[in-house]
XYZ file of C-alpha atoms in Angstrom:
686
model
C 108.716 89.951 90.569
C 107.853 89.446 86.927
C 109.417 91.574 84.224
C 106.005 92.902 83.233
C 105.715 94.560 86.579
C 109.068 96.274 86.196
C 108.205 98.137 82.988
C 107.950 101.902 82.851
C 104.765 103.612 83.887
C 103.488 103.725 80.279
C 104.098 101.473 77.271
C 103.102 101.850 73.623
C 100.182 99.474 74.149
C 98.943 101.349 77.209
C 99.354 104.681 75.380
C 97.328 103.453 72.401
C 94.551 101.978 74.537
C 94.471 105.026 76.835
C 93.968 107.435 73.910
C 91.061 105.315 72.690
C 89.609 105.044 76.216
C 89.842 108.842 76.631
C 87.174 109.237 73.940
C 85.052 106.373 75.273
C 84.957 108.031 78.700
C 83.372 111.166 77.181
C 80.014 109.435 77.710
C 78.105 111.716 80.157
C 76.905 108.629 82.069
C 80.532 107.965 82.951
C 81.647 111.579 83.328
C 78.986 112.371 85.937
C 80.922 110.132 88.363
C 83.543 112.906 88.380
C 81.450 116.043 89.124
C 84.282 118.535 88.509
C 85.112 117.219 85.050
C 81.411 116.723 84.272
C 80.939 120.498 84.713
C 83.839 121.025 82.296
C 82.224 118.664 79.778
C 78.887 120.511 80.036
C 80.781 123.757 79.393
C 82.433 122.110 76.389
C 79.065 121.210 74.862
C 77.780 124.758 75.433
C 80.811 126.277 73.681
C 80.348 123.797 70.821
C 76.776 125.047 70.482
C 78.015 128.658 70.557
C 80.616 127.831 67.913
C 77.833 126.696 65.590
C 75.386 129.433 66.676
C 77.593 132.335 67.907
C 74.659 134.774 68.265
C 72.387 132.383 70.177
C 72.529 134.564 73.317
C 72.394 137.854 71.447
C 76.166 138.310 71.540
C 77.951 140.302 68.874
C 81.568 140.800 67.990
C 84.117 140.227 65.296
C 85.237 136.636 64.826
C 83.069 135.470 67.763
C 82.532 132.234 65.873
C 86.310 131.574 65.744
C 86.873 132.624 69.349
C 84.152 130.263 70.603
C 85.624 127.486 68.457
C 89.070 127.928 70.023
C 87.580 127.895 73.549
C 85.608 124.753 72.649
C 88.728 122.997 71.348
C 90.777 123.815 74.465
C 87.967 122.649 76.779
C 87.542 119.458 74.761
C 91.270 118.744 75.061
C 91.082 119.451 78.826
C 88.400 116.778 79.265
C 90.359 114.347 77.090
C 93.530 114.910 79.133
C 91.640 114.219 82.377
C 90.188 111.024 80.880
C 93.652 110.107 79.583
C 95.144 110.371 83.091
C 92.595 107.918 84.469
C 92.868 105.651 81.413
C 96.661 105.396 81.828
C 96.259 104.362 85.473
C 93.599 101.801 84.547
C 95.655 100.632 81.567
C 98.560 99.652 83.792
C 96.191 97.562 85.896
C 94.618 95.935 82.846
C 98.064 95.051 81.485
C 98.854 93.242 84.725
C 95.447 91.547 84.651
C 96.118 90.197 81.152
C 99.373 88.596 82.307
C 97.502 87.020 85.228
C 94.704 85.761 82.974
C 97.263 83.771 81.003
C 97.693 81.580 84.080
C 93.950 80.974 84.365
C 93.717 78.256 81.742
C 90.799 75.871 81.352
C 92.735 73.097 83.058
C 91.551 69.639 84.010
C 91.072 68.478 87.568
C 91.458 64.930 88.903
C 88.426 64.735 91.181
C 88.482 61.986 93.827
C 84.967 60.687 94.518
C 83.653 59.105 97.715
C 84.814 55.668 96.594
C 88.360 56.891 95.954
C 87.999 56.749 92.180
C 89.500 59.506 90.027
C 87.296 61.375 87.558
C 88.699 63.934 85.094
C 86.615 67.142 85.006
C 87.163 70.758 83.950
C 88.689 72.929 86.682
C 85.715 75.286 86.328
C 83.441 72.444 87.512
C 85.153 72.010 90.873
C 83.147 72.972 93.952
C 84.072 74.021 97.451
C 84.843 70.904 99.494
C 85.891 68.717 96.526
C 89.028 66.594 96.906
C 91.398 66.634 93.930
C 94.701 64.959 93.151
C 97.512 66.960 91.534
C 100.701 65.299 90.363
C 103.991 66.498 88.912
C 103.290 68.680 85.859
C 99.652 69.388 86.812
C 98.222 72.855 87.345
C 96.351 73.257 90.620
C 92.711 73.743 89.498
C 91.552 76.099 92.271
C 92.489 77.475 95.683
C 92.663 74.850 98.394
C 94.318 73.271 101.418
C 96.728 70.337 101.194
C 95.290 67.400 103.146
C 97.810 64.765 102.111
C 101.213 64.594 100.460
C 104.275 66.806 100.077
C 105.361 68.473 96.833
C 107.244 71.411 95.307
C 104.939 73.995 93.727
C 105.983 76.562 91.118
C 104.216 79.824 92.075
C 106.025 82.027 89.534
C 102.744 82.733 87.717
C 101.537 84.506 90.855
C 104.687 85.776 92.563
C 107.101 86.126 89.645
C 109.698 84.155 91.624
C 111.113 81.061 89.926
C 112.108 79.069 93.021
C 109.520 76.342 93.817
C 107.848 76.368 97.238
C 107.419 73.244 99.378
C 103.767 72.529 100.256
C 102.610 69.897 102.739
C 99.589 68.937 104.793
C 99.170 70.726 108.112
C 101.130 73.674 109.423
C 101.409 77.101 107.862
C 102.407 75.991 104.353
C 99.351 73.976 103.367
C 97.568 76.679 101.360
C 97.795 76.428 97.560
C 96.635 78.830 94.855
C 94.778 77.947 91.671
C 96.894 78.352 88.524
C 100.175 77.345 90.182
C 102.017 74.222 89.035
C 103.187 71.093 90.876
C 106.762 70.343 89.794
C 107.467 67.242 91.888
C 105.641 64.499 93.782
C 101.877 64.785 94.428
C 99.263 66.432 96.635
C 95.685 65.787 97.639
C 93.887 69.114 97.943
C 90.550 70.103 99.431
C 89.091 72.931 97.289
C 88.266 76.022 99.399
C 86.943 78.424 96.720
C 84.151 78.279 94.183
C 85.047 79.022 90.520
C 85.190 82.762 89.866
C 85.983 83.541 93.508
C 89.521 82.201 93.739
C 92.493 84.242 94.860
C 93.594 84.644 91.223
C 90.117 85.874 90.213
C 90.179 88.425 93.034
C 93.626 89.606 91.945
C 92.450 90.085 88.353
C 89.388 92.065 89.453
C 91.455 94.258 91.748
C 94.229 95.117 89.314
C 91.682 95.763 86.555
C 89.984 98.230 88.861
C 86.698 96.325 88.698
C 86.523 96.139 92.475
C 88.006 99.553 93.253
C 85.745 101.618 95.464
C 86.500 105.168 96.527
C 88.165 105.373 99.921
C 86.756 107.525 102.741
C 89.488 110.143 102.271
C 88.904 110.182 98.526
C 85.141 110.630 99.049
C 85.756 113.470 101.516
C 88.126 115.220 99.102
C 85.636 114.775 96.247
C 82.965 116.472 98.377
C 85.305 119.409 99.022
C 86.073 119.728 95.306
C 82.361 119.583 94.463
C 81.670 122.286 97.068
C 84.342 124.554 95.570
C 82.969 123.884 92.088
C 79.424 124.798 93.146
C 80.632 128.010 94.810
C 82.494 129.135 91.669
C 79.572 128.039 89.481
C 77.205 130.289 91.452
C 79.699 133.173 91.308
C 80.185 132.875 87.544
C 76.467 132.479 86.800
C 75.609 135.606 88.825
C 78.480 137.487 87.161
C 76.646 137.543 83.803
C 73.575 139.564 84.922
C 75.716 141.785 87.170
C 77.962 142.640 84.212
C 74.888 143.327 82.057
C 73.562 145.669 84.747
C 76.717 147.828 84.640
C 76.772 147.763 80.847
C 79.411 145.095 80.272
C 78.685 142.217 77.897
C 80.697 139.140 78.727
C 80.659 136.346 76.132
C 79.243 133.118 77.569
C 82.304 131.238 76.311
C 84.517 133.596 78.350
C 82.442 132.931 81.477
C 82.799 129.197 80.882
C 86.558 129.668 80.491
C 86.598 131.592 83.790
C 84.642 128.826 85.534
C 86.878 126.050 84.200
C 90.031 127.920 85.241
C 88.771 128.662 88.762
C 87.333 125.265 89.699
C 89.912 122.622 90.761
C 90.115 120.895 87.387
C 93.727 119.762 87.859
C 93.087 117.608 90.915
C 89.603 116.785 89.580
C 91.214 115.264 86.508
C 93.929 113.435 88.451
C 92.112 112.318 91.621
C 90.893 108.968 90.317
C 94.240 108.288 88.648
C 96.091 108.917 91.943
C 93.930 106.347 93.748
C 94.290 103.716 91.028
C 98.045 104.338 90.776
C 98.396 103.904 94.554
C 96.969 100.392 94.352
C 99.052 99.795 91.233
C 102.286 100.681 93.086
C 101.413 98.195 95.816
C 100.599 95.516 93.222
C 103.881 96.104 91.372
C 105.565 95.623 94.738
C 104.017 92.109 94.680
C 101.421 92.906 97.330
C 97.714 92.505 96.607
C 95.508 94.985 98.462
C 91.953 93.761 98.896
C 90.710 97.354 98.701
C 91.919 100.904 98.155
C 90.967 101.538 101.771
C 93.659 99.076 102.883
C 96.366 100.958 100.973
C 95.156 104.276 102.329
C 95.015 102.904 105.878
C 98.727 102.077 105.547
C 99.400 105.785 105.214
C 97.658 106.479 108.533
C 99.277 103.650 110.526
C 100.613 104.664 113.949
C 101.740 101.271 115.272
C 103.432 98.252 113.680
C 103.227 94.874 115.442
C 105.877 92.508 114.096
C 106.786 88.879 114.714
C 110.395 88.365 115.680
C 111.206 85.176 113.772
C 111.333 85.674 110.020
C 110.527 89.372 110.258
C 113.106 90.940 112.560
C 115.450 87.946 112.701
C 116.307 85.273 110.132
C 114.959 82.470 112.309
C 118.162 80.426 111.786
C 120.639 80.538 114.640
C 123.949 81.679 113.158
C 127.478 81.819 114.542
C 128.106 85.141 116.278
C 131.202 84.581 118.439
C 133.927 82.037 119.260
C 134.541 81.868 123.029
C 137.611 79.954 124.317
C 137.475 77.988 127.602
C 140.250 76.759 129.885
C 143.692 77.876 128.733
C 142.828 77.916 125.030
C 142.830 80.954 122.751
C 140.194 82.467 120.482
C 142.369 81.642 117.471
C 142.392 77.941 118.424
C 138.615 77.638 118.843
C 138.074 79.615 115.615
C 140.408 77.365 113.587
C 139.048 74.030 114.838
C 135.421 75.199 114.590
C 136.174 76.107 110.960
C 137.747 72.700 110.200
C 134.778 70.866 111.757
C 132.362 72.830 109.540
C 134.039 72.421 106.139
C 131.398 69.945 104.947
C 128.588 71.049 107.253
C 125.840 72.390 104.929
C 123.529 73.490 107.743
C 122.988 77.250 108.332
C 125.024 76.887 111.533
C 127.909 75.261 109.669
C 127.981 77.789 106.843
C 127.780 80.712 109.284
C 130.689 79.262 111.292
C 132.872 79.288 108.162
C 131.764 82.833 107.265
C 132.495 84.159 110.755
C 135.931 82.470 110.872
C 136.851 83.947 107.491
C 135.642 87.357 108.619
C 137.980 87.072 111.630
C 140.883 86.342 109.290
C 141.131 82.581 109.896
C 141.196 80.395 106.790
C 142.252 76.832 105.971
C 142.924 74.971 102.728
C 139.939 72.643 102.279
C 141.988 70.367 99.965
C 144.166 69.385 102.936
C 141.110 67.782 104.557
C 139.520 66.121 101.509
C 140.592 62.666 102.748
C 139.319 63.285 106.299
C 136.218 61.462 107.530
C 133.420 63.951 108.195
C 130.847 62.979 110.796
C 127.319 64.216 110.082
C 125.004 65.509 112.778
C 122.331 63.089 114.013
C 119.525 63.538 116.519
C 120.978 60.679 118.553
C 124.563 61.936 118.815
C 123.617 65.669 118.767
C 127.042 66.529 117.376
C 129.041 66.520 114.165
C 132.703 66.809 113.279
C 135.686 65.305 111.481
C 138.287 62.583 112.028
C 141.604 63.673 110.530
C 144.089 61.296 108.839
C 146.492 61.709 111.763
C 143.842 60.394 114.157
C 142.736 63.743 115.609
C 139.015 63.804 116.422
C 137.303 67.214 116.216
C 133.696 67.489 117.390
C 131.139 70.253 117.838
C 127.657 69.967 119.265
C 125.438 70.293 122.315
C 127.496 70.938 125.454
C 126.288 67.829 127.334
C 126.920 65.605 124.269
C 130.467 66.953 123.895
C 131.069 66.525 127.639
C 130.104 62.842 127.426
C 132.241 62.351 124.310
C 135.302 63.878 125.980
C 134.799 62.026 129.276
C 134.477 58.705 127.397
C 137.922 59.457 125.961
C 139.259 60.108 129.478
C 139.331 63.891 129.239
C 138.408 66.578 131.783
C 135.752 69.305 131.650
C 137.072 72.906 131.860
C 135.905 74.740 134.994
C 134.506 77.723 133.056
C 132.553 75.726 130.438
C 129.257 75.657 132.347
C 129.547 79.372 133.129
C 129.942 80.231 129.404
C 127.135 77.931 128.210
C 124.742 79.154 130.924
C 125.431 82.791 130.038
C 124.745 82.154 126.323
C 121.541 80.229 127.056
C 120.411 83.014 129.403
C 120.382 85.578 126.603
C 118.518 83.281 124.230
C 121.535 81.955 122.338
C 122.595 78.379 121.613
C 126.025 77.204 122.815
C 127.896 74.641 120.676
C 130.893 73.158 122.446
C 133.995 72.279 120.369
C 136.444 69.562 121.349
C 139.754 68.310 119.960
C 140.338 64.703 121.037
C 139.730 64.653 124.818
C 140.029 68.401 125.339
C 137.125 70.919 125.149
C 138.669 74.092 123.698
C 135.739 76.495 123.456
C 132.154 77.335 122.569
C 130.479 78.662 119.418
C 127.804 81.212 120.325
C 124.841 80.820 117.950
C 122.273 83.586 117.939
C 119.089 84.418 116.056
C 120.563 87.161 113.890
C 118.774 90.453 113.294
C 118.319 91.174 109.594
C 120.689 93.875 108.300
C 119.315 97.356 107.749
C 116.399 96.983 110.169
C 117.837 99.456 112.679
C 117.841 102.184 110.028
C 114.366 101.221 108.823
C 112.908 101.298 112.327
C 114.526 104.703 112.782
C 112.763 105.873 109.622
C 109.476 104.644 111.065
C 110.135 106.621 114.240
C 110.700 109.718 112.107
C 107.237 109.092 110.638
C 105.801 108.896 114.144
C 105.184 105.117 113.945
C 105.770 102.921 117.001
C 107.125 99.376 116.524
C 106.242 96.466 118.818
C 107.992 93.092 118.543
C 106.109 89.921 119.517
C 108.112 86.809 120.367
C 107.755 83.558 122.250
C 111.262 83.990 123.689
C 111.912 84.669 127.350
C 112.052 88.332 128.470
C 115.873 88.418 128.579
C 116.243 87.125 125.016
C 113.428 89.381 123.818
C 115.070 92.422 125.392
C 118.406 91.579 123.739
C 116.873 91.233 120.258
C 114.658 94.316 120.727
C 117.643 96.446 121.692
C 119.753 95.164 118.795
C 116.959 95.669 116.241
C 115.930 99.067 117.583
C 112.212 98.385 118.132
C 110.339 100.615 120.574
C 108.603 97.901 122.635
C 108.454 94.114 122.853
C 106.090 91.449 124.141
C 107.935 88.365 125.415
C 106.510 84.835 125.722
C 103.675 86.048 123.477
C 100.681 83.833 122.736
C 98.257 84.454 119.819
C 95.777 86.158 122.136
C 98.513 88.517 123.336
C 98.779 89.942 119.800
C 95.049 90.671 119.739
C 95.255 92.349 123.136
C 98.179 94.479 121.979
C 96.235 95.550 118.859
C 93.107 96.391 120.870
C 95.158 98.353 123.396
C 96.705 100.510 120.672
C 93.361 100.970 118.907
C 91.746 102.040 122.165
C 94.208 104.944 122.177
C 92.935 106.008 118.758
C 95.821 104.516 116.799
C 95.751 102.551 113.530
C 97.613 99.252 113.769
C 99.333 97.104 111.130
C 100.671 93.582 111.576
C 101.906 90.599 109.571
C 101.124 86.904 109.926
C 100.930 83.606 108.065
C 99.425 80.985 110.358
C 95.860 80.095 111.280
C 96.601 81.297 114.802
C 97.437 84.735 113.331
C 94.034 85.061 111.614
C 92.159 86.686 114.548
C 94.887 89.317 114.999
C 95.084 89.975 111.238
C 91.326 90.549 111.196
C 91.508 92.852 114.238
C 94.339 94.989 112.814
C 93.524 97.967 110.601
C 96.118 96.686 108.119
C 96.697 92.939 108.097
C 99.420 91.679 105.735
C 99.219 87.907 105.226
C 101.912 85.810 103.586
C 100.953 84.050 100.342
C 102.696 80.934 101.677
C 100.450 81.014 104.742
C 97.137 79.356 105.470
C 93.831 80.150 103.785
C 92.474 81.379 107.129
C 95.261 83.949 107.427
C 94.782 85.196 103.847
C 91.014 85.499 104.264
C 91.397 87.440 107.513
C 93.943 89.922 106.105
C 93.236 92.868 103.815
C 96.608 92.653 102.063
C 98.556 89.628 100.806
C 102.284 89.556 100.111
C 102.949 87.306 97.124
C 106.653 87.042 98.006
C 105.869 86.014 101.605
C 108.361 88.514 103.022
C 107.147 89.694 106.448
C 109.458 92.731 106.441
C 107.600 94.100 103.405
C 105.037 95.687 105.759
C 107.632 98.424 106.315
C 107.647 99.369 102.614
C 103.876 98.971 102.303
C 103.401 101.583 105.034
C 105.637 103.975 103.093
C 103.638 103.367 99.889
C 100.438 104.185 101.795
C 101.966 107.389 103.094
C 103.145 108.241 99.595
C 99.578 107.849 98.304
C 98.192 110.296 100.875
C 101.039 112.756 100.333
C 100.645 112.620 96.537
C 96.937 113.343 96.799
C 97.520 116.186 99.273
C 100.407 117.685 97.296
C 98.550 117.733 93.971
C 95.408 119.100 95.643
C 97.485 121.921 97.118
C 99.095 122.558 93.724
C 95.717 122.549 91.966
C 94.054 125.048 94.305
C 97.138 127.294 94.338
C 96.997 127.271 90.524
C 93.687 129.106 90.622
C 95.289 132.207 92.141
C 97.378 132.883 89.026
C 94.488 132.100 86.685
C 92.310 134.527 88.663
C 94.804 137.350 88.029
C 94.923 136.396 84.330
C 91.196 136.221 83.527
C 89.395 138.720 85.813
C 91.334 141.789 84.515
C 90.883 140.502 80.956
C 87.098 140.351 81.332
C 86.613 143.845 82.750
C 89.621 145.855 81.572
C 87.968 147.149 78.389
C 84.863 148.530 80.128
C 86.656 149.357 83.376
C 90.236 150.459 82.520
C 91.061 150.724 86.238
C 90.853 146.895 86.427
C 94.000 146.734 84.314
C 96.008 147.381 87.476
C 95.323 143.727 88.343
C 96.974 142.618 85.100
C 100.229 142.057 86.957
C 101.436 139.589 84.306
C 101.037 142.273 81.617
C 99.209 139.918 79.295
C 98.826 141.290 75.763
C 95.060 141.313 75.211
C 91.914 140.107 77.006
C 91.464 137.294 74.480
C 95.107 136.279 74.772
C 94.893 136.283 78.596
C 91.767 134.113 78.656
C 93.064 131.608 76.101
C 96.521 131.460 77.749
C 94.985 130.626 81.125
C 92.721 128.041 79.493
C 95.594 126.408 77.591
C 97.739 126.253 80.726
C 94.798 124.732 82.608
C 94.608 121.991 79.957
C 98.292 121.100 79.593
C 99.048 121.003 83.344
C 96.938 117.823 83.678
C 99.077 115.594 81.393
C 102.204 117.310 82.747
C 101.336 116.013 86.230
C 100.406 112.469 85.134
C 103.950 111.097 85.832
C 103.792 112.466 89.401
C 100.299 111.019 89.890
C 101.469 107.637 88.592
C 104.805 107.385 90.384
C 103.787 109.351 93.462
C 105.466 112.240 95.221
C 108.809 111.130 96.648
C 108.313 110.374 100.319
C 110.845 111.367 102.953
C 110.313 110.252 106.554
C 109.613 113.263 108.746
C 107.142 114.563 111.296
C 103.700 115.623 110.074
C 104.390 119.312 110.827
C 107.612 119.316 108.809
C 105.932 117.424 105.984
C 103.044 119.911 105.898
C 105.452 122.865 105.779
C 107.502 121.244 103.009
C 104.467 120.534 100.840
C 103.089 124.055 101.332
C 106.406 125.534 100.206
C 106.900 123.214 97.219
C 103.375 122.554 95.973
C 101.573 125.563 97.449
C 104.069 128.271 96.585
C 105.144 126.365 93.469
C 101.504 126.004 92.469
C 101.193 129.790 92.409
C 104.513 130.597 90.735
C 104.423 127.997 87.918
C 101.108 129.229 86.416
C 102.306 132.853 86.402
C 105.335 131.780 84.370
C 103.421 129.300 82.212
C 100.548 131.647 81.352
C 102.958 134.467 80.490
C 104.993 132.221 78.184
C 101.845 130.915 76.453
C 100.574 134.510 76.071
C 103.812 135.519 74.335
C 103.535 132.519 71.993
C 99.882 132.803 70.983
C 99.498 136.613 70.827
C 101.075 136.903 67.339
C 98.797 134.092 66.103
C 95.700 135.784 67.544
C 96.646 139.019 65.768
C 96.823 137.149 62.448
C 93.378 135.680 63.200
C 92.117 139.163 64.084
C 91.379 138.083 67.667
C 93.996 140.265 69.341
């Protein structure tokens, strides 16, 4: 991942641009998209009018002009803070977009015409279906599929990883991305995207927020907030004539302050920022979500369907055990297997050395520097070493080692076939080891489960998410891997259509399903799944079918993506709970302040013992303003997610953000009241 994506949630540049954008967003045409804050802005304009014309509604009172001016200023700052929260979230996306735009240079493309001639054109002139040649040092002009050649491609501009990726025609690694660089050899590429619609262009639009649409949950929550706002608006508007009827004159600016404090301004100001930040967290994790809905869907996932190879296991068969045969010991087979692997650079060879060392068996490699090492070939199906003293050590396929030993006049141990058959039966690979004409044991190679997966699958279970492993292995092998990894279910000897059937079966039960894939044969299942995570190294078909793309091509990342989705939903729910709970304290601050002078009995509700009505109203209003920027870090980073059942999570959030949302304002408003009361007395407003 690039360093830019690792920076803190706000930089000096983002801060500067966000402050400027906060004022730009004051445009009513923009503000009306956020109904809650639009009401606050309307109230701000009314109090500005009353500041200039304090007696416009026939109100009288000492220093009414100053009081209205203070209310106006606090409301104005409240709107700015809400705009600032959204601007910070957007600013982070724009900063990422700028770094991506640097890779989108006006490069040249070597277009191959129908006659095979090469014509140099601008990359922006390429069309879907064009064939282009890219050689070492060239930037790939646009997204495409490799149709000829094999080359290393530097994708660091997209993924942030410096290691080049091998691309070749056919298979699952033929897709290339515009803006990446060929570092060796050459490729012929068929362009699959029109200019302006490439993968890089889509990434820039998404991280800038240009393509961000409100998700269904966000729309539903907005409707609830609007409903609450309308209810309080009606209550406050009817309060004015009712107060007049009983002989109480309430300043319009005070009524506006009451309305602003009672409507859910906190979550109204942070809601958009939470959604943008959710996509931003996924992007910083090197995953591109094609929509906010995809990120949100991750939070609702009930079932994960995972490939075995590359996701649950490494895909390379590694040494897991040394098994002696005949009258030989484990120490013997371990030592000779180690010697035979000293110059074996294959994953099997390196894992044999690692396992031997882990078992406490080591040799001095310098003692064997003059030995003749025999490399593995497809014809011999074995490798090994000939020592200076004439000893021949071999390891390889059991039948190849048998033939080698028998040609030397040796005998086959009686238990060899039993050991090799048992290993093969559980999906492992047996490598026989011989010393001269004697077979001394077998190396058990297995497809190793990635470390830490057992704990991660347990965390998913705590979230209520079921895991299903798909593999082409036989049922016995599949069962062994599934048990070791800790998945809930497995599908053995799985074909591409079996994945689709598994997804449909889970969806028919009302569950949301996520899966990963990289090949063309995965595309139908990725499209069927509610969350489809495609690998960036995969085919164009897979990436087009998915709604999320992992730039690092790490299939296990789906586990973290699900947690980020859950964190987004929890953050939104927690801050909504906190915002609504806030209103309780503000209610007890403002209502007694409005009526206590005319109705002294109302003072019994002044449980915070606020100094004066004006001090109470302004304290509540100030707290209402400053709580928005105070919560921006939580909105940006998200509420810390801990795997637990929905009931436990609900209880925890009610206690922390519900109860906390009521207690914090009581403390905050009281502290502000104590600070501003002396100032109000000096201004003759106390």
